[in-house]
PDB file of N, CA and C in Angstrom:
ATOM      1  N   MET A  27       0.837  -1.180   0.000  1.00 56.00           N
ATOM      2  CA  MET A  27       0.000   0.000   0.000  1.00 56.00           C
ATOM      3  C   MET A  27       0.883   1.244   0.000  1.00 56.00           C
ATOM      4  N   ALA A  28       0.523   2.189  -0.835  1.00 62.00           N
ATOM      5  CA  ALA A  28       1.306   3.404  -0.966  1.00 62.00           C
ATOM      6  C   ALA A  28       1.150   4.296   0.262  1.00 62.00           C
ATOM      7  N   VAL A  29       2.198   5.014   0.563  1.00 75.00           N
ATOM      8  CA  VAL A  29       2.207   5.863   1.748  1.00 75.00           C
ATOM      9  C   VAL A  29       2.010   7.326   1.383  1.00 75.00           C
ATOM     10  N   THR A  30       2.580   7.769   0.299  1.00 85.00           N
ATOM     11  CA  THR A  30       2.532   9.180  -0.050  1.00 85.00           C
ATOM     12  C   THR A  30       1.683   9.423  -1.293  1.00 85.00           C
ATOM     13  N   LYS A  31       1.373  10.672  -1.505  1.00 86.00           N
ATOM     14  CA  LYS A  31       0.596  11.076  -2.676  1.00 86.00           C
ATOM     15  C   LYS A  31       1.344  10.725  -3.960  1.00 86.00           C
ATOM     16  N   GLU A  32       2.653  10.932  -3.960  1.00 87.00           N
ATOM     17  CA  GLU A  32       3.457  10.660  -5.152  1.00 87.00           C
ATOM     18  C   GLU A  32       3.430   9.179  -5.517  1.00 87.00           C
ATOM     19  N   GLU A  33       3.498   8.304  -4.510  1.00 88.00           N
ATOM     20  CA  GLU A  33       3.445   6.861  -4.773  1.00 88.00           C
ATOM     21  C   GLU A  33       2.081   6.457  -5.314  1.00 88.00           C
ATOM     22  N   ASP A  34       1.027   7.043  -4.762  1.00 86.00           N
ATOM     23  CA  ASP A  34      -0.320   6.760  -5.261  1.00 86.00           C
ATOM     24  C   ASP A  34      -0.467   7.189  -6.717  1.00 86.00           C
ATOM     25  N   ILE A  35       0.010   8.382  -7.028  1.00 86.00           N
ATOM     26  CA  ILE A  35      -0.087   8.888  -8.392  1.00 86.00           C
ATOM     27  C   ILE A  35       0.756   8.043  -9.339  1.00 86.00           C
ATOM     28  N   GLN A  36       1.901   7.579  -8.875  1.00 89.00           N
ATOM     29  CA  GLN A  36       2.741   6.702  -9.701  1.00 89.00           C
ATOM     30  C   GLN A  36       2.002   5.405 -10.027  1.00 89.00           C
ATOM     31  N   MET A  37       1.295   4.850  -9.039  1.00 87.00           N
ATOM     32  CA  MET A  37       0.523   3.623  -9.293  1.00 87.00           C
ATOM     33  C   MET A  37      -0.642   3.894 -10.239  1.00 87.00           C
ATOM     34  N   MET A  38      -1.272   5.063 -10.131  1.00 84.00           N
ATOM     35  CA  MET A  38      -2.348   5.405 -11.057  1.00 84.00           C
ATOM     36  C   MET A  38      -1.818   5.560 -12.482  1.00 84.00           C
ATOM     37  N   LEU A  39      -0.609   6.089 -12.623  1.00 85.00           N
ATOM     38  CA  LEU A  39       0.002   6.191 -13.942  1.00 85.00           C
ATOM     39  C   LEU A  39       0.263   4.813 -14.545  1.00 85.00           C
ATOM     40  N   VAL A  40       0.766   3.895 -13.732  1.00 87.00           N
ATOM     41  CA  VAL A  40       1.046   2.538 -14.204  1.00 87.00           C
ATOM     42  C   VAL A  40      -0.241   1.854 -14.655  1.00 87.00           C
ATOM     43  N   CYS A  41      -1.329   2.106 -13.944  1.00 83.00           N
ATOM     44  CA  CYS A  41      -2.628   1.498 -14.283  1.00 83.00           C
ATOM     45  C   CYS A  41      -3.351   2.239 -15.408  1.00 83.00           C
ATOM     46  N   LYS A  42      -2.768   3.317 -15.895  1.00 83.00           N
ATOM     47  CA  LYS A  42      -3.320   4.122 -16.994  1.00 83.00           C
ATOM     48  C   LYS A  42      -4.684   4.723 -16.666  1.00 83.00           C
ATOM     49  N   THR A  43      -4.854   5.140 -15.425  1.00 79.00           N
ATOM     50  CA  THR A  43      -6.116   5.772 -15.044  1.00 79.00           C
ATOM     51  C   THR A  43      -6.222   7.201 -15.553  1.00 79.00           C
ATOM     52  N   HIS A  44      -5.130   7.732 -16.065  1.00 81.00           N
ATOM     53  CA  HIS A  44      -5.130   9.114 -16.558  1.00 81.00           C
ATOM     54  C   HIS A  44      -5.648   9.234 -17.984  1.00 81.00           C
ATOM     55  N   LEU A  45      -5.843   8.127 -18.667  1.00 80.00           N
ATOM     56  CA  LEU A  45      -6.311   8.176 -20.047  1.00 80.00           C
ATOM     57  C   LEU A  45      -7.825   8.264 -20.092  1.00 80.00           C
ATOM     58  N   GLY A  46      -8.311   9.305 -20.716  1.00 82.00           N
ATOM     59  CA  GLY A  46      -9.749   9.501 -20.841  1.00 82.00           C
ATOM     60  C   GLY A  46     -10.246   9.051 -22.200  1.00 82.00           C
ATOM     61  N   THR A  47     -11.288   9.688 -22.671  1.00 81.00           N
ATOM     62  CA  THR A  47     -11.876   9.382 -23.972  1.00 81.00           C
ATOM     63  C   THR A  47     -11.778  10.614 -24.867  1.00 81.00           C
ATOM     64  N   ARG A  48     -12.296  10.504 -26.060  1.00 84.00           N
ATOM     65  CA  ARG A  48     -12.315  11.652 -26.967  1.00 84.00           C
ATOM     66  C   ARG A  48     -13.420  12.632 -26.580  1.00 84.00           C
ATOM     67  N   ASN A  49     -14.495  12.106 -26.043  1.00 87.00           N
ATOM     68  CA  ASN A  49     -15.609  12.954 -25.618  1.00 87.00           C
ATOM     69  C   ASN A  49     -15.351  13.455 -24.202  1.00 87.00           C
ATOM     70  N   CYS A  50     -15.649  14.716 -23.974  1.00 83.00           N
ATOM     71  CA  CYS A  50     -15.469  15.277 -22.636  1.00 83.00           C
ATOM     72  C   CYS A  50     -16.680  16.135 -22.293  1.00 83.00           C
ATOM     73  N   ASP A  51     -17.353  15.774 -21.220  1.00 82.00           N
ATOM     74  CA  ASP A  51     -18.500  16.530 -20.748  1.00 82.00           C
ATOM     75  C   ASP A  51     -18.019  17.868 -20.180  1.00 82.00           C
ATOM     76  N   TYR A  52     -18.842  18.880 -20.258  1.00 86.00           N
ATOM     77  CA  TYR A  52     -18.443  20.201 -19.765  1.00 86.00           C
ATOM     78  C   TYR A  52     -18.156  20.196 -18.267  1.00 86.00           C
ATOM     79  N   ARG A  53     -18.784  19.273 -17.524  1.00 87.00           N
ATOM     80  CA  ARG A  53     -18.539  19.205 -16.079  1.00 87.00           C
ATOM     81  C   ARG A  53     -17.178  18.596 -15.753  1.00 87.00           C
ATOM     82  N   MET A  54     -16.573  17.916 -16.716  1.00 84.00           N
ATOM     83  CA  MET A  54     -15.274  17.286 -16.499  1.00 84.00           C
ATOM     84  C   MET A  54     -14.107  18.151 -16.970  1.00 84.00           C
ATOM     85  N   LYS A  55     -14.381  19.278 -17.602  1.00 87.00           N
ATOM     86  CA  LYS A  55     -13.321  20.127 -18.167  1.00 87.00           C
ATOM     87  C   LYS A  55     -12.276  20.527 -17.125  1.00 87.00           C
ATOM     88  N   ARG A  56     -12.701  20.792 -15.890  1.00 86.00           N
ATOM     89  CA  ARG A  56     -11.736  21.239 -14.879  1.00 86.00           C
ATOM     90  C   ARG A  56     -10.800  20.135 -14.417  1.00 86.00           C
ATOM     91  N   TYR A  57     -11.120  18.865 -14.718  1.00 87.00           N
ATOM     92  CA  TYR A  57     -10.258  17.746 -14.336  1.00 87.00           C
ATOM     93  C   TYR A  57      -9.369  17.272 -15.481  1.00 87.00           C
ATOM     94  N   VAL A  58      -9.502  17.874 -16.652  1.00 89.00           N
ATOM     95  CA  VAL A  58      -8.690  17.494 -17.800  1.00 89.00           C
ATOM     96  C   VAL A  58      -7.382  18.276 -17.767  1.00 89.00           C
ATOM     97  N   PHE A  59      -6.287  17.532 -17.842  1.00 88.00           N
ATOM     98  CA  PHE A  59      -4.964  18.147 -17.841  1.00 88.00           C
ATOM     99  C   PHE A  59      -4.653  18.723 -19.216  1.00 88.00           C
ATOM    100  N   ARG A  60      -4.810  17.917 -20.244  1.00 88.00           N
ATOM    101  CA  ARG A  60      -4.648  18.372 -21.617  1.00 88.00           C
ATOM    102  C   ARG A  60      -5.204  17.322 -22.571  1.00 88.00           C
ATOM    103  N   ARG A  61      -5.099  17.619 -23.845  1.00 89.00           N
ATOM    104  CA  ARG A  61      -5.620  16.737 -24.880  1.00 89.00           C
ATOM    105  C   ARG A  61      -4.478  16.333 -25.804  1.00 89.00           C
ATOM    106  N   THR A  62      -4.431  15.045 -26.163  1.00 89.00           N
ATOM    107  CA  THR A  62      -3.364  14.576 -27.046  1.00 89.00           C
ATOM    108  C   THR A  62      -3.675  14.933 -28.490  1.00 89.00           C
ATOM    109  N   VAL A  63      -2.734  14.646 -29.369  1.00 91.00           N
ATOM    110  CA  VAL A  63      -2.915  14.900 -30.795  1.00 91.00           C
ATOM    111  C   VAL A  63      -4.064  14.055 -31.343  1.00 91.00           C
ATOM    112  N   ASP A  64      -4.240  12.856 -30.793  1.00 91.00           N
ATOM    113  CA  ASP A  64      -5.310  11.953 -31.228  1.00 91.00           C
ATOM    114  C   ASP A  64      -6.680  12.386 -30.713  1.00 91.00           C
ATOM    115  N   GLY A  65      -6.725  13.342 -29.819  1.00 89.00           N
ATOM    116  CA  GLY A  65      -7.993  13.800 -29.276  1.00 89.00           C
ATOM    117  C   GLY A  65      -8.367  13.153 -27.956  1.00 89.00           C
ATOM    118  N   ILE A  66      -7.468  12.351 -27.379  1.00 88.00           N
ATOM    119  CA  ILE A  66      -7.720  11.703 -26.089  1.00 88.00           C
ATOM    120  C   ILE A  66      -7.453  12.714 -24.974  1.00 88.00           C
ATOM    121  N   HIS A  67      -8.377  12.828 -24.054  1.00 90.00           N
ATOM    122  CA  HIS A  67      -8.204  13.735 -22.917  1.00 90.00           C
ATOM    123  C   HIS A  67      -7.374  13.060 -21.835  1.00 90.00           C
ATOM    124  N   ILE A  68      -6.393  13.763 -21.319  1.00 88.00           N
ATOM    125  CA  ILE A  68      -5.544  13.280 -20.238  1.00 88.00           C
ATOM    126  C   ILE A  68      -6.083  13.869 -18.934  1.00 88.00           C
ATOM    127  N   ILE A  69      -6.408  12.990 -17.995  1.00 88.00           N
ATOM    128  CA  ILE A  69      -7.001  13.404 -16.721  1.00 88.00           C
ATOM    129  C   ILE A  69      -5.898  13.859 -15.765  1.00 88.00           C
ATOM    130  N   HIS A  70      -6.146  14.916 -15.020  1.00 89.00           N
ATOM    131  CA  HIS A  70      -5.206  15.458 -14.032  1.00 89.00           C
ATOM    132  C   HIS A  70      -5.201  14.531 -12.810  1.00 89.00           C
ATOM    133  N   LEU A  71      -4.118  13.796 -12.606  1.00 88.00           N
ATOM    134  CA  LEU A  71      -4.069  12.807 -11.529  1.00 88.00           C
ATOM    135  C   LEU A  71      -3.987  13.429 -10.139  1.00 88.00           C
ATOM    136  N   GLY A  72      -3.454  14.626 -10.025  1.00 89.00           N
ATOM    137  CA  GLY A  72      -3.422  15.301  -8.720  1.00 89.00           C
ATOM    138  C   GLY A  72      -4.825  15.597  -8.225  1.00 89.00           C
ATOM    139  N   LYS A  73      -5.664  16.113  -9.102  1.00 90.00           N
ATOM    140  CA  LYS A  73      -7.049  16.392  -8.727  1.00 90.00           C
ATOM    141  C   LYS A  73      -7.824  15.097  -8.494  1.00 90.00           C
ATOM    142  N   THR A  74      -7.529  14.065  -9.280  1.00 89.00           N
ATOM    143  CA  THR A  74      -8.173  12.761  -9.086  1.00 89.00           C
ATOM    144  C   THR A  74      -7.837  12.204  -7.717  1.00 89.00           C
ATOM    145  N   TRP A  75      -6.566  12.298  -7.330  1.00 90.00           N
ATOM    146  CA  TRP A  75      -6.138  11.785  -6.024  1.00 90.00           C
ATOM    147  C   TRP A  75      -6.856  12.521  -4.897  1.00 90.00           C
ATOM    148  N   GLU A  76      -6.990  13.842  -5.039  1.00 92.00           N
ATOM    149  CA  GLU A  76      -7.679  14.629  -4.014  1.00 92.00           C
ATOM    150  C   GLU A  76      -9.133  14.191  -3.865  1.00 92.00           C
ATOM    151  N   LYS A  77      -9.825  13.945  -4.965  1.00 91.00           N
ATOM    152  CA  LYS A  77     -11.223  13.507  -4.910  1.00 91.00           C
ATOM    153  C   LYS A  77     -11.343  12.104  -4.329  1.00 91.00           C
ATOM    154  N   ILE A  78     -10.376  11.239  -4.608  1.00 88.00           N
ATOM    155  CA  ILE A  78     -10.383   9.896  -4.021  1.00 88.00           C
ATOM    156  C   ILE A  78     -10.215   9.984  -2.512  1.00 88.00           C
ATOM    157  N   MET A  79      -9.360  10.879  -2.042  1.00 91.00           N
ATOM    158  CA  MET A  79      -9.168  11.044  -0.597  1.00 91.00           C
ATOM    159  C   MET A  79     -10.429  11.588   0.068  1.00 91.00           C
ATOM    160  N   VAL A  80     -11.123  12.514  -0.587  1.00 94.00           N
ATOM    161  CA  VAL A  80     -12.384  13.031  -0.047  1.00 94.00           C
ATOM    162  C   VAL A  80     -13.409  11.902   0.043  1.00 94.00           C
ATOM    163  N   ALA A  81     -13.511  11.101  -1.009  1.00 90.00           N
ATOM    164  CA  ALA A  81     -14.453   9.971  -1.009  1.00 90.00           C
ATOM    165  C   ALA A  81     -14.102   8.963   0.078  1.00 90.00           C
ATOM    166  N   ALA A  82     -12.818   8.700   0.284  1.00 88.00           N
ATOM    167  CA  ALA A  82     -12.398   7.763   1.322  1.00 88.00           C
ATOM    168  C   ALA A  82     -12.773   8.270   2.705  1.00 88.00           C
ATOM    169  N   ARG A  83     -12.630   9.572   2.929  1.00 92.00           N
ATOM    170  CA  ARG A  83     -13.000  10.139   4.228  1.00 92.00           C
ATOM    171  C   ARG A  83     -14.504  10.038   4.476  1.00 92.00           C
ATOM    172  N   VAL A  84     -15.283  10.204   3.433  1.00 91.00           N
ATOM    173  CA  VAL A  84     -16.741  10.088   3.570  1.00 91.00           C
ATOM    174  C   VAL A  84     -17.130   8.650   3.860  1.00 91.00           C
ATOM    175  N   ILE A  85     -16.536   7.705   3.161  1.00 88.00           N
ATOM    176  CA  ILE A  85     -16.866   6.288   3.349  1.00 88.00           C
ATOM    177  C   ILE A  85     -16.489   5.823   4.750  1.00 88.00           C
ATOM    178  N   VAL A  86     -15.376   6.313   5.270  1.00 89.00           N
ATOM    179  CA  VAL A  86     -14.925   5.908   6.611  1.00 89.00           C
ATOM    180  C   VAL A  86     -15.924   6.345   7.680  1.00 89.00           C
ATOM    181  N   THR A  87     -16.631   7.447   7.471  1.00 92.00           N
ATOM    182  CA  THR A  87     -17.552   7.951   8.484  1.00 92.00           C
ATOM    183  C   THR A  87     -18.843   7.140   8.577  1.00 92.00           C
ATOM    184  N   ILE A  88     -19.134   6.308   7.595  1.00 91.00           N
ATOM    185  CA  ILE A  88     -20.362   5.510   7.607  1.00 91.00           C
ATOM    186  C   ILE A  88     -20.164   4.311   8.521  1.00 91.00           C
ATOM    187  N   GLU A  89     -21.039   4.183   9.517  1.00 91.00           N
ATOM    188  CA  GLU A  89     -20.875   3.150  10.535  1.00 91.00           C
ATOM    189  C   GLU A  89     -21.183   1.747  10.019  1.00 91.00           C
ATOM    190  N   ASN A  90     -22.266   1.602   9.265  1.00 91.00           N
ATOM    191  CA  ASN A  90     -22.682   0.296   8.786  1.00 91.00           C
ATOM    192  C   ASN A  90     -22.283   0.145   7.311  1.00 91.00           C
ATOM    193  N   PRO A  91     -21.334  -0.743   6.993  1.00 87.00           N
ATOM    194  CA  PRO A  91     -20.882  -0.868   5.612  1.00 87.00           C
ATOM    195  C   PRO A  91     -21.965  -1.340   4.644  1.00 87.00           C
ATOM    196  N   SER A  92     -22.988  -2.003   5.135  1.00 86.00           N
ATOM    197  CA  SER A  92     -24.049  -2.466   4.230  1.00 86.00           C
ATOM    198  C   SER A  92     -24.943  -1.314   3.763  1.00 86.00           C
ATOM    199  N   ASP A  93     -24.764  -0.115   4.331  1.00 87.00           N
ATOM    200  CA  ASP A  93     -25.496   1.059   3.868  1.00 87.00           C
ATOM    201  C   ASP A  93     -24.880   1.661   2.607  1.00 87.00           C
ATOM    202  N   ILE A  94     -23.695   1.192   2.230  1.00 89.00           N
ATOM    203  CA  ILE A  94     -22.985   1.708   1.065  1.00 89.00           C
ATOM    204  C   ILE A  94     -23.353   0.861  -0.155  1.00 89.00           C
ATOM    205  N   ILE A  95     -23.703   1.521  -1.253  1.00 89.00           N
ATOM    206  CA  ILE A  95     -23.972   0.835  -2.514  1.00 89.00           C
ATOM    207  C   ILE A  95     -22.889   1.245  -3.500  1.00 89.00           C
ATOM    208  N   VAL A  96     -22.204   0.251  -4.052  1.00 89.00           N
ATOM    209  CA  VAL A  96     -21.165   0.491  -5.042  1.00 89.00           C
ATOM    210  C   VAL A  96     -21.714   0.028  -6.379  1.00 89.00           C
ATOM    211  N   ALA A  97     -21.774   0.930  -7.362  1.00 89.00           N
ATOM    212  CA  ALA A  97     -22.439   0.603  -8.622  1.00 89.00           C
ATOM    213  C   ALA A  97     -21.565   0.939  -9.822  1.00 89.00           C
ATOM    214  N   SER A  98     -21.670   0.098 -10.845  1.00 88.00           N
ATOM    215  CA  SER A  98     -21.054   0.356 -12.143  1.00 88.00           C
ATOM    216  C   SER A  98     -21.837  -0.394 -13.194  1.00 88.00           C
ATOM    217  N   GLN A  99     -22.278   0.311 -14.216  1.00 86.00           N
ATOM    218  CA  GLN A  99     -22.990  -0.333 -15.304  1.00 86.00           C
ATOM    219  C   GLN A  99     -22.038  -0.788 -16.396  1.00 86.00           C
ATOM    220  N   ARG A 100     -20.843  -0.301 -16.393  1.00 84.00           N
ATOM    221  CA  ARG A 100     -19.873  -0.642 -17.429  1.00 84.00           C
ATOM    222  C   ARG A 100     -19.223  -1.990 -17.136  1.00 84.00           C
ATOM    223  N   PRO A 101     -18.956  -2.780 -18.153  1.00 84.00           N
ATOM    224  CA  PRO A 101     -18.339  -4.099 -17.944  1.00 84.00           C
ATOM    225  C   PRO A 101     -16.957  -4.014 -17.296  1.00 84.00           C
ATOM    226  N   TYR A 102     -16.158  -2.990 -17.637  1.00 83.00           N
ATOM    227  CA  TYR A 102     -14.814  -2.886 -17.078  1.00 83.00           C
ATOM    228  C   TYR A 102     -14.824  -2.382 -15.641  1.00 83.00           C
ATOM    229  N   GLY A 103     -15.952  -1.914 -15.136  1.00 85.00           N
ATOM    230  CA  GLY A 103     -16.036  -1.459 -13.755  1.00 85.00           C
ATOM    231  C   GLY A 103     -16.585  -2.504 -12.809  1.00 85.00           C
ATOM    232  N   SER A 104     -17.102  -3.601 -13.349  1.00 89.00           N
ATOM    233  CA  SER A 104     -17.757  -4.593 -12.491  1.00 89.00           C
ATOM    234  C   SER A 104     -16.770  -5.311 -11.573  1.00 89.00           C
ATOM    235  N   ARG A 105     -15.573  -5.589 -12.051  1.00 90.00           N
ATOM    236  CA  ARG A 105     -14.593  -6.268 -11.198  1.00 90.00           C
ATOM    237  C   ARG A 105     -14.196  -5.394 -10.011  1.00 90.00           C
ATOM    238  N   ALA A 106     -13.985  -4.111 -10.261  1.00 89.00           N
ATOM    239  CA  ALA A 106     -13.623  -3.199  -9.181  1.00 89.00           C
ATOM    240  C   ALA A 106     -14.749  -3.078  -8.164  1.00 89.00           C
ATOM    241  N   VAL A 107     -15.987  -3.053  -8.648  1.00 91.00           N
ATOM    242  CA  VAL A 107     -17.145  -2.971  -7.755  1.00 91.00           C
ATOM    243  C   VAL A 107     -17.224  -4.202  -6.872  1.00 91.00           C
ATOM    244  N   LEU A 108     -17.050  -5.358  -7.465  1.00 93.00           N
ATOM    245  CA  LEU A 108     -17.138  -6.609  -6.697  1.00 93.00           C
ATOM    246  C   LEU A 108     -16.006  -6.728  -5.684  1.00 93.00           C
ATOM    247  N   LYS A 109     -14.793  -6.350  -6.070  1.00 93.00           N
ATOM    248  CA  LYS A 109     -13.669  -6.433  -5.135  1.00 93.00           C
ATOM    249  C   LYS A 109     -13.835  -5.447  -3.979  1.00 93.00           C
ATOM    250  N   PHE A 110     -14.244  -4.215  -4.285  1.00 90.00           N
ATOM    251  CA  PHE A 110     -14.424  -3.214  -3.234  1.00 90.00           C
ATOM    252  C   PHE A 110     -15.500  -3.660  -2.247  1.00 90.00           C
ATOM    253  N   SER A 111     -16.613  -4.163  -2.772  1.00 93.00           N
ATOM    254  CA  SER A 111     -17.691  -4.582  -1.881  1.00 93.00           C
ATOM    255  C   SER A 111     -17.305  -5.811  -1.065  1.00 93.00           C
ATOM    256  N   GLN A 112     -16.478  -6.668  -1.631  1.00 93.00           N
ATOM    257  CA  GLN A 112     -16.019  -7.843  -0.884  1.00 93.00           C
ATOM    258  C   GLN A 112     -15.157  -7.423   0.306  1.00 93.00           C
ATOM    259  N   TYR A 113     -14.271  -6.458   0.101  1.00 91.00           N
ATOM    260  CA  TYR A 113     -13.370  -6.029   1.166  1.00 91.00           C
ATOM    261  C   TYR A 113     -14.041  -5.147   2.208  1.00 91.00           C
ATOM    262  N   THR A 114     -15.068  -4.403   1.811  1.00 89.00           N
ATOM    263  CA  THR A 114     -15.674  -3.450   2.746  1.00 89.00           C
ATOM    264  C   THR A 114     -17.017  -3.902   3.310  1.00 89.00           C
ATOM    265  N   GLY A 115     -17.658  -4.876   2.685  1.00 91.00           N
ATOM    266  CA  GLY A 115     -18.974  -5.308   3.138  1.00 91.00           C
ATOM    267  C   GLY A 115     -20.098  -4.483   2.548  1.00 91.00           C
ATOM    268  N   ALA A 116     -19.801  -3.701   1.520  1.00 91.00           N
ATOM    269  CA  ALA A 116     -20.813  -2.867   0.875  1.00 91.00           C
ATOM    270  C   ALA A 116     -21.654  -3.696  -0.085  1.00 91.00           C
ATOM    271  N   LEU A 117     -22.796  -3.148  -0.494  1.00 89.00           N
ATOM    272  CA  LEU A 117     -23.679  -3.804  -1.447  1.00 89.00           C
ATOM    273  C   LEU A 117     -23.181  -3.525  -2.858  1.00 89.00           C
ATOM    274  N   ALA A 118     -22.932  -4.582  -3.640  1.00 90.00           N
ATOM    275  CA  ALA A 118     -22.413  -4.429  -5.002  1.00 90.00           C
ATOM    276  C   ALA A 118     -23.552  -4.470  -6.007  1.00 90.00           C
ATOM    277  N   MET A 119     -23.507  -3.545  -6.954  1.00 89.00           N
ATOM    278  CA  MET A 119     -24.456  -3.530  -8.065  1.00 89.00           C
ATOM    279  C   MET A 119     -23.651  -3.420  -9.348  1.00 89.00           C
ATOM    280  N   ALA A 120     -23.140  -4.558  -9.812  1.00 87.00           N
ATOM    281  CA  ALA A 120     -22.324  -4.586 -11.028  1.00 87.00           C
ATOM    282  C   ALA A 120     -23.206  -4.946 -12.209  1.00 87.00           C
ATOM    283  N   GLY A 121     -23.032  -4.236 -13.285  1.00 83.00           N
ATOM    284  CA  GLY A 121     -23.839  -4.486 -14.474  1.00 83.00           C
ATOM    285  C   GLY A 121     -25.117  -3.672 -14.458  1.00 83.00           C
ATOM    286  N   ARG A 122     -26.031  -4.050 -15.312  1.00 84.00           N
ATOM    287  CA  ARG A 122     -27.297  -3.317 -15.449  1.00 84.00           C
ATOM    288  C   ARG A 122     -28.248  -3.659 -14.305  1.00 84.00           C
ATOM    289  N   TRP A 123     -29.098  -2.724 -13.946  1.00 79.00           N
ATOM    290  CA  TRP A 123     -30.113  -2.991 -12.933  1.00 79.00           C
ATOM    291  C   TRP A 123     -31.428  -2.351 -13.345  1.00 79.00           C
ATOM    292  N   MET A 124     -32.486  -2.825 -12.737  1.00 79.00           N
ATOM    293  CA  MET A 124     -33.836  -2.347 -13.051  1.00 79.00           C
ATOM    294  C   MET A 124     -34.059  -0.954 -12.469  1.00 79.00           C
ATOM    295  N   PRO A 125     -34.822  -0.107 -13.161  1.00 75.00           N
ATOM    296  CA  PRO A 125     -35.175   1.185 -12.581  1.00 75.00           C
ATOM    297  C   PRO A 125     -35.971   0.984 -11.292  1.00 75.00           C
ATOM    298  N   GLY A 126     -35.681   1.780 -10.312  1.00 79.00           N
ATOM    299  CA  GLY A 126     -36.357   1.659  -9.028  1.00 79.00           C
ATOM    300  C   GLY A 126     -35.603   0.799  -8.035  1.00 79.00           C
ATOM    301  N   THR A 127     -34.493   0.225  -8.442  1.00 75.00           N
ATOM    302  CA  THR A 127     -33.716  -0.623  -7.534  1.00 75.00           C
ATOM    303  C   THR A 127     -33.230   0.168  -6.331  1.00 75.00           C
ATOM    304  N   LEU A 128     -32.843   1.411  -6.548  1.00 75.00           N
ATOM    305  CA  LEU A 128     -32.340   2.221  -5.445  1.00 75.00           C
ATOM    306  C   LEU A 128     -33.456   2.816  -4.599  1.00 75.00           C
ATOM    307  N   THR A 129     -34.580   3.145  -5.227  1.00 79.00           N
ATOM    308  CA  THR A 129     -35.635   3.845  -4.506  1.00 79.00           C
ATOM    309  C   THR A 129     -36.732   2.938  -3.945  1.00 79.00           C
ATOM    310  N   ASN A 130     -36.922   1.770  -4.492  1.00 78.00           N
ATOM    311  CA  ASN A 130     -38.035   0.901  -4.082  1.00 78.00           C
ATOM    312  C   ASN A 130     -37.558  -0.312  -3.306  1.00 78.00           C
ATOM    313  N   GLN A 131     -36.651  -0.110  -2.372  1.00 69.00           N
ATOM    314  CA  GLN A 131     -36.140  -1.228  -1.580  1.00 69.00           C
ATOM    315  C   GLN A 131     -37.119  -1.550  -0.452  1.00 69.00           C
ATOM    316  N   ILE A 132     -37.328  -2.819  -0.210  1.00 70.00           N
ATOM    317  CA  ILE A 132     -38.183  -3.271   0.894  1.00 70.00           C
ATOM    318  C   ILE A 132     -37.308  -3.365   2.138  1.00 70.00           C
ATOM    319  N   THR A 133     -37.678  -2.632   3.184  1.00 59.00           N
ATOM    320  CA  THR A 133     -36.879  -2.638   4.411  1.00 59.00           C
ATOM    321  C   THR A 133     -37.629  -3.312   5.533  1.00 59.00           C
TER     322      THR A 133
END
């Protein structure tokens, strides 16, 4: 496990998390570092690391891990969702789900 911000960013570089797509939503413009000649947006890893730390602090404050829902509809995100939920005890929602799954839960 990495100790410093620089080590974390180095691992994100190795995993190629900085590579975006050709399309960029206007809400994501502030997180884009620059654009390559091919039109691929390069994500600013310093800002990404800061947002990950904010999310980690929020998740730590939740007392019951089963109150957390981890979701990804994309096929490449399902493995990360399943691994995170396995380690934390959160509810995993990998793949597609029916509308109302989040709002119409029977308690």
